[in-house]
Coordinates of C-alpha atoms and ligand atoms in Angstrom, one line a residue:
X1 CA 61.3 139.3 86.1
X2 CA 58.7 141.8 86.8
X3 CA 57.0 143.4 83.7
X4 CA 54.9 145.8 82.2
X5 CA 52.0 144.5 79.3
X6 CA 50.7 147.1 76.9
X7 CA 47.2 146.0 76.0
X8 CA 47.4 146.6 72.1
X9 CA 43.3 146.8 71.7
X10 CA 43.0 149.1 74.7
X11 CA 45.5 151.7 73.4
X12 CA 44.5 151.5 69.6
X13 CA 40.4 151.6 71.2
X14 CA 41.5 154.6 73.0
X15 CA 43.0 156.4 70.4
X16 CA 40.0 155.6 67.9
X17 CA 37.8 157.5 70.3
X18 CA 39.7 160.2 70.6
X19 CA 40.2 160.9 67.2
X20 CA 36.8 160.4 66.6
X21 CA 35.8 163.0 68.7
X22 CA 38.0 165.5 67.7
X23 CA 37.9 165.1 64.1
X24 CA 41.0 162.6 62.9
X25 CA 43.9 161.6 64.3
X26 CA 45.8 164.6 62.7
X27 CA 44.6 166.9 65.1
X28 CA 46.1 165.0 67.7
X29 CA 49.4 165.4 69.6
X30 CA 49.9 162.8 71.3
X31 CA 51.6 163.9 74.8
X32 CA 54.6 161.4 74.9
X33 CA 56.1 162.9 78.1
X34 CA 57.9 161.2 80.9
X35 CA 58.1 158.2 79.2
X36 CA 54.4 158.4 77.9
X37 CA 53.1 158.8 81.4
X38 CA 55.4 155.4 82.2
X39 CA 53.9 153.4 79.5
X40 CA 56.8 153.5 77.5
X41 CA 57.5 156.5 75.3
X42 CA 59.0 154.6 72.1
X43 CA 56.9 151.5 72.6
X44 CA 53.7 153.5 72.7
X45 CA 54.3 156.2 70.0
X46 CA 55.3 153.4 67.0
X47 CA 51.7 151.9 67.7
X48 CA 50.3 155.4 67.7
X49 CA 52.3 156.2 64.1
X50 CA 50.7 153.1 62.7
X51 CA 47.5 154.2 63.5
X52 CA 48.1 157.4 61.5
X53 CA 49.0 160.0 64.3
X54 CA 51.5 162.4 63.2
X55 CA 52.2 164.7 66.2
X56 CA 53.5 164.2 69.7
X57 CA 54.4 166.3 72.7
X58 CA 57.4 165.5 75.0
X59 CA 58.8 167.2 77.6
X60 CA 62.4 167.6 76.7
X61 CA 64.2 167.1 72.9
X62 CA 66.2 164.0 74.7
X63 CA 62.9 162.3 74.5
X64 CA 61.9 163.7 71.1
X65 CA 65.1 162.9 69.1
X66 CA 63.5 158.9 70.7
X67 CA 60.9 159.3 68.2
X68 CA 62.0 161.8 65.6
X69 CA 61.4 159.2 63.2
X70 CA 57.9 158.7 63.7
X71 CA 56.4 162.1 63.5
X72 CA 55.7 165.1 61.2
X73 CA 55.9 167.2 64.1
X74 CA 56.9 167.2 67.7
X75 CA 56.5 170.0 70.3
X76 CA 59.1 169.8 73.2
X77 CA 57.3 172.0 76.0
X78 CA 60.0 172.1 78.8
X79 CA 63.2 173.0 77.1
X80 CA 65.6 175.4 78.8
X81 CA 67.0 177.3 76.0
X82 CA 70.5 176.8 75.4
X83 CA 71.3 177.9 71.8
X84 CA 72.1 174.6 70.5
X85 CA 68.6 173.6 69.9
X86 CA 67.7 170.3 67.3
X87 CA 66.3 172.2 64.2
X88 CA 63.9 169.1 63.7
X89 CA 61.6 169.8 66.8
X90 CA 59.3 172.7 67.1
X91 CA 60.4 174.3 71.1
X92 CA 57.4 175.9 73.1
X93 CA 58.8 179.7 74.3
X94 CA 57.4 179.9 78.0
X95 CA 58.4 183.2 78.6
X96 CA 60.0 186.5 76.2
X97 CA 63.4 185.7 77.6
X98 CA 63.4 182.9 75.0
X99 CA 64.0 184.7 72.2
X100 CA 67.3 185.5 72.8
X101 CA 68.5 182.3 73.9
X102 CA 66.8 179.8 71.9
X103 CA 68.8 179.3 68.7
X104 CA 67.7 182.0 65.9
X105 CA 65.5 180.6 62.8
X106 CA 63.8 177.5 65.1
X107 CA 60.2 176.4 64.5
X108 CA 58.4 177.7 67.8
X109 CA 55.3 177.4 69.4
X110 CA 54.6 180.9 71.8
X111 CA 52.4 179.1 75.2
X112 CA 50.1 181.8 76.0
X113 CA 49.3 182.6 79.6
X114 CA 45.6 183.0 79.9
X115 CA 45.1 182.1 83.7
X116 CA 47.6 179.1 84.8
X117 CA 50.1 181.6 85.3
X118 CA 53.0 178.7 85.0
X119 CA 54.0 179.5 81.4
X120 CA 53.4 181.9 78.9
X121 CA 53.1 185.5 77.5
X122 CA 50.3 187.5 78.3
X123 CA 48.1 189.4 76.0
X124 CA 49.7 192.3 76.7
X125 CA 53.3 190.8 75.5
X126 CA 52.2 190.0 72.2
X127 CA 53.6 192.8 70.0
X128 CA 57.1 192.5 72.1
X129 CA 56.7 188.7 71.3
X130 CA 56.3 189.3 67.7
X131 CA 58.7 192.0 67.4
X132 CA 61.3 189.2 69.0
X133 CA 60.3 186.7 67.0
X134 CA 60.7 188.3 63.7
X135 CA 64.1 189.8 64.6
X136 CA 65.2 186.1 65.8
X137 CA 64.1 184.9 62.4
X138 CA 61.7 182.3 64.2
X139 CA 59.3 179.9 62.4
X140 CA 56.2 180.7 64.3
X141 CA 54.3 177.7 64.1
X142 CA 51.2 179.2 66.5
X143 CA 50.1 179.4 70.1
X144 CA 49.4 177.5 73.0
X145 CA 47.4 177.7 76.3
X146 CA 46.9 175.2 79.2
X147 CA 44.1 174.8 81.4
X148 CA 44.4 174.9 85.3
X149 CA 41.3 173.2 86.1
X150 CA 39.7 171.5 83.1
X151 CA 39.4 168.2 85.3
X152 CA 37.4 170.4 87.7
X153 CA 33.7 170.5 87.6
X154 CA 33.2 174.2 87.8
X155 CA 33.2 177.3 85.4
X156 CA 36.7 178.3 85.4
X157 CA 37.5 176.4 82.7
X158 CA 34.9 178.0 80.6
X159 CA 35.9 181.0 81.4
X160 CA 39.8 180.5 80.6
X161 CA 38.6 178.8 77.4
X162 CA 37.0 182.4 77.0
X163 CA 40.4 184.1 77.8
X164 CA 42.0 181.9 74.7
X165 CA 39.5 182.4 72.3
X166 CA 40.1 186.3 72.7
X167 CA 43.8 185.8 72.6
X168 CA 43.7 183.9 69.7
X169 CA 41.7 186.6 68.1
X170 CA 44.3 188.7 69.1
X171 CA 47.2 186.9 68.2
X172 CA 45.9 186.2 64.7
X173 CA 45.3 190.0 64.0
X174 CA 48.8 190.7 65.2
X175 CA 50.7 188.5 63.5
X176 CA 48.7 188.7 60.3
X177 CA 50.1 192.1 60.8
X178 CA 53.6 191.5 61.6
X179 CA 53.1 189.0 58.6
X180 CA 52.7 185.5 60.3
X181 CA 50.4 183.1 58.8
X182 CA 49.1 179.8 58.8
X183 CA 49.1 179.7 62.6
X184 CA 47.7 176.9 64.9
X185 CA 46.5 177.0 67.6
X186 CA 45.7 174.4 70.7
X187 CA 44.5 174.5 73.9
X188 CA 42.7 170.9 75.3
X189 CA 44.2 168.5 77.3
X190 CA 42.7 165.3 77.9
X191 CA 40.0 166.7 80.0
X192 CA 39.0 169.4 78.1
X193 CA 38.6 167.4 75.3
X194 CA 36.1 165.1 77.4
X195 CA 33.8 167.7 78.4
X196 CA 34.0 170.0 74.5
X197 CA 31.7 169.2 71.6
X198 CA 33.1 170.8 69.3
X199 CA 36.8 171.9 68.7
X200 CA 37.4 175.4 67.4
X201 CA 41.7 175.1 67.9
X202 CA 43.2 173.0 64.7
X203 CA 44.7 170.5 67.1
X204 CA 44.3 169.5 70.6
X205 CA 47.1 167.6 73.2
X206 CA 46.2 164.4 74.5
X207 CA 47.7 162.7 77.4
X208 CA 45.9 160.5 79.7
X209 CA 43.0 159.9 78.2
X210 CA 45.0 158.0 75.7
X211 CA 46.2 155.3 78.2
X212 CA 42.3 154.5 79.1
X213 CA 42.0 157.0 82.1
X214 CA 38.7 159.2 81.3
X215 CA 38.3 162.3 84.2
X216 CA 34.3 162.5 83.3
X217 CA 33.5 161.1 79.6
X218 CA 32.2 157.5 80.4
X219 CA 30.7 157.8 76.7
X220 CA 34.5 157.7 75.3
X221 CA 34.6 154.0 76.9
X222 CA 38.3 154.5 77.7
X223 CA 40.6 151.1 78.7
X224 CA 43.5 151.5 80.7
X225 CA 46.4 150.1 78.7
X226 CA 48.7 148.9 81.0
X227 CA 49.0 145.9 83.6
X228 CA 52.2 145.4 86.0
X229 CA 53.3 142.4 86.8
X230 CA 55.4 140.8 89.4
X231 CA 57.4 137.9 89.9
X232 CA 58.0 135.1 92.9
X233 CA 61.4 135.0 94.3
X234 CA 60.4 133.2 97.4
X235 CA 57.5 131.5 99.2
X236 CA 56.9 130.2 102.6
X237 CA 54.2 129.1 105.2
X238 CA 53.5 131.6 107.7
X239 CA 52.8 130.1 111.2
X240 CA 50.0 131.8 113.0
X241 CA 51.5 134.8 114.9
X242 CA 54.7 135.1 112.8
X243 CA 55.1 138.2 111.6
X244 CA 56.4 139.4 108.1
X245 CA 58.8 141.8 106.9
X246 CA 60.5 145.1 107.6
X247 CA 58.8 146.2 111.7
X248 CA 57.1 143.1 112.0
X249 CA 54.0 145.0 110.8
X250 CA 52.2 142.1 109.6
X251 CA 51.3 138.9 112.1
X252 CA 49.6 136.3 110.7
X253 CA 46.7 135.3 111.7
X254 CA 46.3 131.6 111.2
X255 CA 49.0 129.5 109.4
X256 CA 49.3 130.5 105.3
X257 CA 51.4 130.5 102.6
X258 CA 52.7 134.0 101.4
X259 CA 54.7 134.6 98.2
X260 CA 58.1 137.5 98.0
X261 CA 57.6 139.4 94.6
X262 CA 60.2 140.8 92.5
X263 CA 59.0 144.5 92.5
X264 CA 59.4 147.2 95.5
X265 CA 59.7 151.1 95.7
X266 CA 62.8 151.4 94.2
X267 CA 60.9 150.2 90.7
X268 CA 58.5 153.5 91.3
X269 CA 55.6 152.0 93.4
X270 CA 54.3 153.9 96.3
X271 CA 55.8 152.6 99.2
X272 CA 53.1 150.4 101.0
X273 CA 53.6 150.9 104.6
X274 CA 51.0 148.0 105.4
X275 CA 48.7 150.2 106.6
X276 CA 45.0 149.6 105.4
X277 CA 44.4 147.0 103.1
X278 CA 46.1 147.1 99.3
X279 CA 45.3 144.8 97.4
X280 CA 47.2 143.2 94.3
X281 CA 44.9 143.2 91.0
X282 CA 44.9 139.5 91.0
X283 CA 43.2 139.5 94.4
X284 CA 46.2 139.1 96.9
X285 CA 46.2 141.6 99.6
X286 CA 49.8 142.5 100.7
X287 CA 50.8 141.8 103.7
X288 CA 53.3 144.0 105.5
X289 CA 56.0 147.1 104.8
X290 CA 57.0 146.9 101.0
X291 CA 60.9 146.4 100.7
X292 CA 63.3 148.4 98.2
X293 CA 63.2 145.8 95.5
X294 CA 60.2 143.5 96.9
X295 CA 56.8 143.2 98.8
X296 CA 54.9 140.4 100.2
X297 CA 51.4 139.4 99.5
X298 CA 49.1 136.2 99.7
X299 CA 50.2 133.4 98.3
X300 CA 49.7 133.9 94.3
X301 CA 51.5 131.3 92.2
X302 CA 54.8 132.4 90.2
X303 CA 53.5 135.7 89.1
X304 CA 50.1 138.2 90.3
X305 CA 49.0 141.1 88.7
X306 CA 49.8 144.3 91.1
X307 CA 48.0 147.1 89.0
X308 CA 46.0 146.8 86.3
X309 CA 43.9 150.4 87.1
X310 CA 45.8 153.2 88.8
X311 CA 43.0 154.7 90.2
X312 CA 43.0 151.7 93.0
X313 CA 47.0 152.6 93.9
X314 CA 46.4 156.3 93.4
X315 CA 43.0 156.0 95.6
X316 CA 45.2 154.2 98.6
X317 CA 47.6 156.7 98.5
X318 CA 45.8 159.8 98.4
X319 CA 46.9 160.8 94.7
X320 CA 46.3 161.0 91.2
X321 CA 46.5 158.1 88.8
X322 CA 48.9 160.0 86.9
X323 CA 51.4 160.1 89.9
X324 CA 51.3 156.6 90.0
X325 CA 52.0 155.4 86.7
X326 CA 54.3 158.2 85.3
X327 CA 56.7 157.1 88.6
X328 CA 57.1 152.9 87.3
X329 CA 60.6 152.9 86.5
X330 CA 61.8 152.5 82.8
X331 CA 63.8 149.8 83.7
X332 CA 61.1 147.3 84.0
X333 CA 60.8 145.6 80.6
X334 CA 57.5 146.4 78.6
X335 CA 55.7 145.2 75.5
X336 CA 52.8 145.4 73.7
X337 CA 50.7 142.1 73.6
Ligands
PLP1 C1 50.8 167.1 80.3 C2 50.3 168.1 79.4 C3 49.2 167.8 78.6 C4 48.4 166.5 78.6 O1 47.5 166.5 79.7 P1 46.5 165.3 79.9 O2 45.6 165.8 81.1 O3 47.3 164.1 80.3 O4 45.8 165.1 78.7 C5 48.8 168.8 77.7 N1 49.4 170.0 77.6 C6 50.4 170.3 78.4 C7 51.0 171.7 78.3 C8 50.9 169.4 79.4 O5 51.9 169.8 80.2

């Protein structure tokens, strides 16, 4: 049976450096989303919580009431407000219509629009947002910003950071005066974080760079944590000019042994079309159109390695290493080893 194999050094390495750099592991929340970015949300957050990380992200509060258990606090960002929220997670308000239909009393976060324009107030909501979150009786636990282009080399995320740092000044003066305190603020994802000396925000939000993938800070040393691995179902000799597969679309060209692996696009690989050359980690090349629940490749013995670095698979298929792992299916099995 295919798998997926957590590498326990790489993560705990990973999140070492990370904490270093921004000053403790309590100023991290881990982004758990979408299955920790197809790692394995509950798998990857109980290693985390040993380590002495006591926040995490996640995209809905399905996937936070997985690993209520493990944090102090967890943010869900992407909830559509419904009324019947879980009082134990803190709910991000994307825009003022949230007020009235989040339940009254929660503990929120407000996400503050400072140049993304996907979610948020703007400055110039911030006395309506107060005013609504008083008169909901909300916990307001601080604010939020993203960045549209901290992976980007260029100055527009220095001058959105700029953007922040004056509405934090402003949100801090407000709500002092509407009589919110204690507020937090965060604003660096994984790339930010890489490129920032210093961290002014209380916490910061890290996702990628926590399963080994740096976007420019070869200094953090970051290991990618996970390896997929396939199966044989079948293997055969190949005569020369026999072709493989869905289309014919691979003819071999000199007698060879091949090998049928348990793992195809239904399991959340990018469908290889056997165009180009894609190879498996272990060295294999594939050979052919990847089926629904297989693919073939080079003879490899009972199991290869088909990924052990995204950035190969999100390189062949013109995408981002994110797309690629956050798309293996939860189905296949995974553990830490
Ligand atoms: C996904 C996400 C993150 C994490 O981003 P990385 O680049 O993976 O570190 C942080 N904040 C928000 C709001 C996100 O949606």
């Amino acid at each position: 049976m295919s798998e997926i194999i957590l590498d326990r050094a790489a993560y705990a390495h990973n999140l070492a450096q990370i904490a270093a750099k921004v000053g403790g592991a309590e100023r991290v929340f881990l982004v758990a989303k979408d299955n920790s970015y197809g790692h394995g949300c509950r798998l990857c957050c109980e290693e985390a919580a040993k380590l002495g990380f006591v926040r995490a992200v996640t995209r809905s509060a399905t996937e936070a009431a997985q690993i209520a258990d493990l944090f102090d606090e967890i943010l869900v960002l992407s909830h559509i407000p419904g009324g019947d929220e879980d009082e134990r997670f803190c709910y991000a308000v994307n825009d003022l219509s949230y007020f009235a239909r989040l339940k009254r009393g929660l503990k929120i976060y407000i996400a503050a629009d400072t140049a993304m324009h996907r979610n948020g107030i703007a400055a110039s909501e911030l006395d309506e947002a107060l005013r609504l979150c008083k008169q909901g009786g909300f916990k307001l636990c601080g604010f939020f910003t993203h960045f549209r282009a901290s992976d980007e080399l260029s100055g527009d995320f220095f001058a959105q950071r700029q953007n922040f740092i004056e509405f934090k000044r402003l949100a801090r003066q407000k709500a002092a005066a509407a009589g919110f305190g204690n507020l937090k603020f965060h604003s660096s994802n994984s790339a930010a974080i890489e490129r920032s000396a210093g961290f002014e925000d209380e916490y910061v939000r890290v996702g990628m760079a926590q399963f080994g993938y740096p976007q420019f800070d070869e200094s953090l040393n970051l290991r990618p944590v996970l390896k997929l691995y396939a199966d044989l179902i079948s293997s055969r000799v190949l005569k020369k000019g026999e072709r493989v597969g869905y289309g014919a679309k691979f003819e071999a060209p000199h007698d060879m042994r091949i090998g049928t692996y348990d793992l195809g696009y239904a399991d959340g690989l990018f469908r290889y079309d056997g165009e180009g050359e894609l190879a498996l980690a272990s060295g294999q090349k594939m050979l052919g159109k990847m089926s629904m629940d297989s693919f073939c490749a080079e003879f490899g013995g009972e199991q290869v390695c088909v990924l052990d670095d995204a950035r190969a698979w999100a390189k062949h298929f013109g995408t981002i290493e994110y797309e690629i792992l956050v798309k293996l299916n939860s189905n296949i099995p995974r553990r830490f080893q």
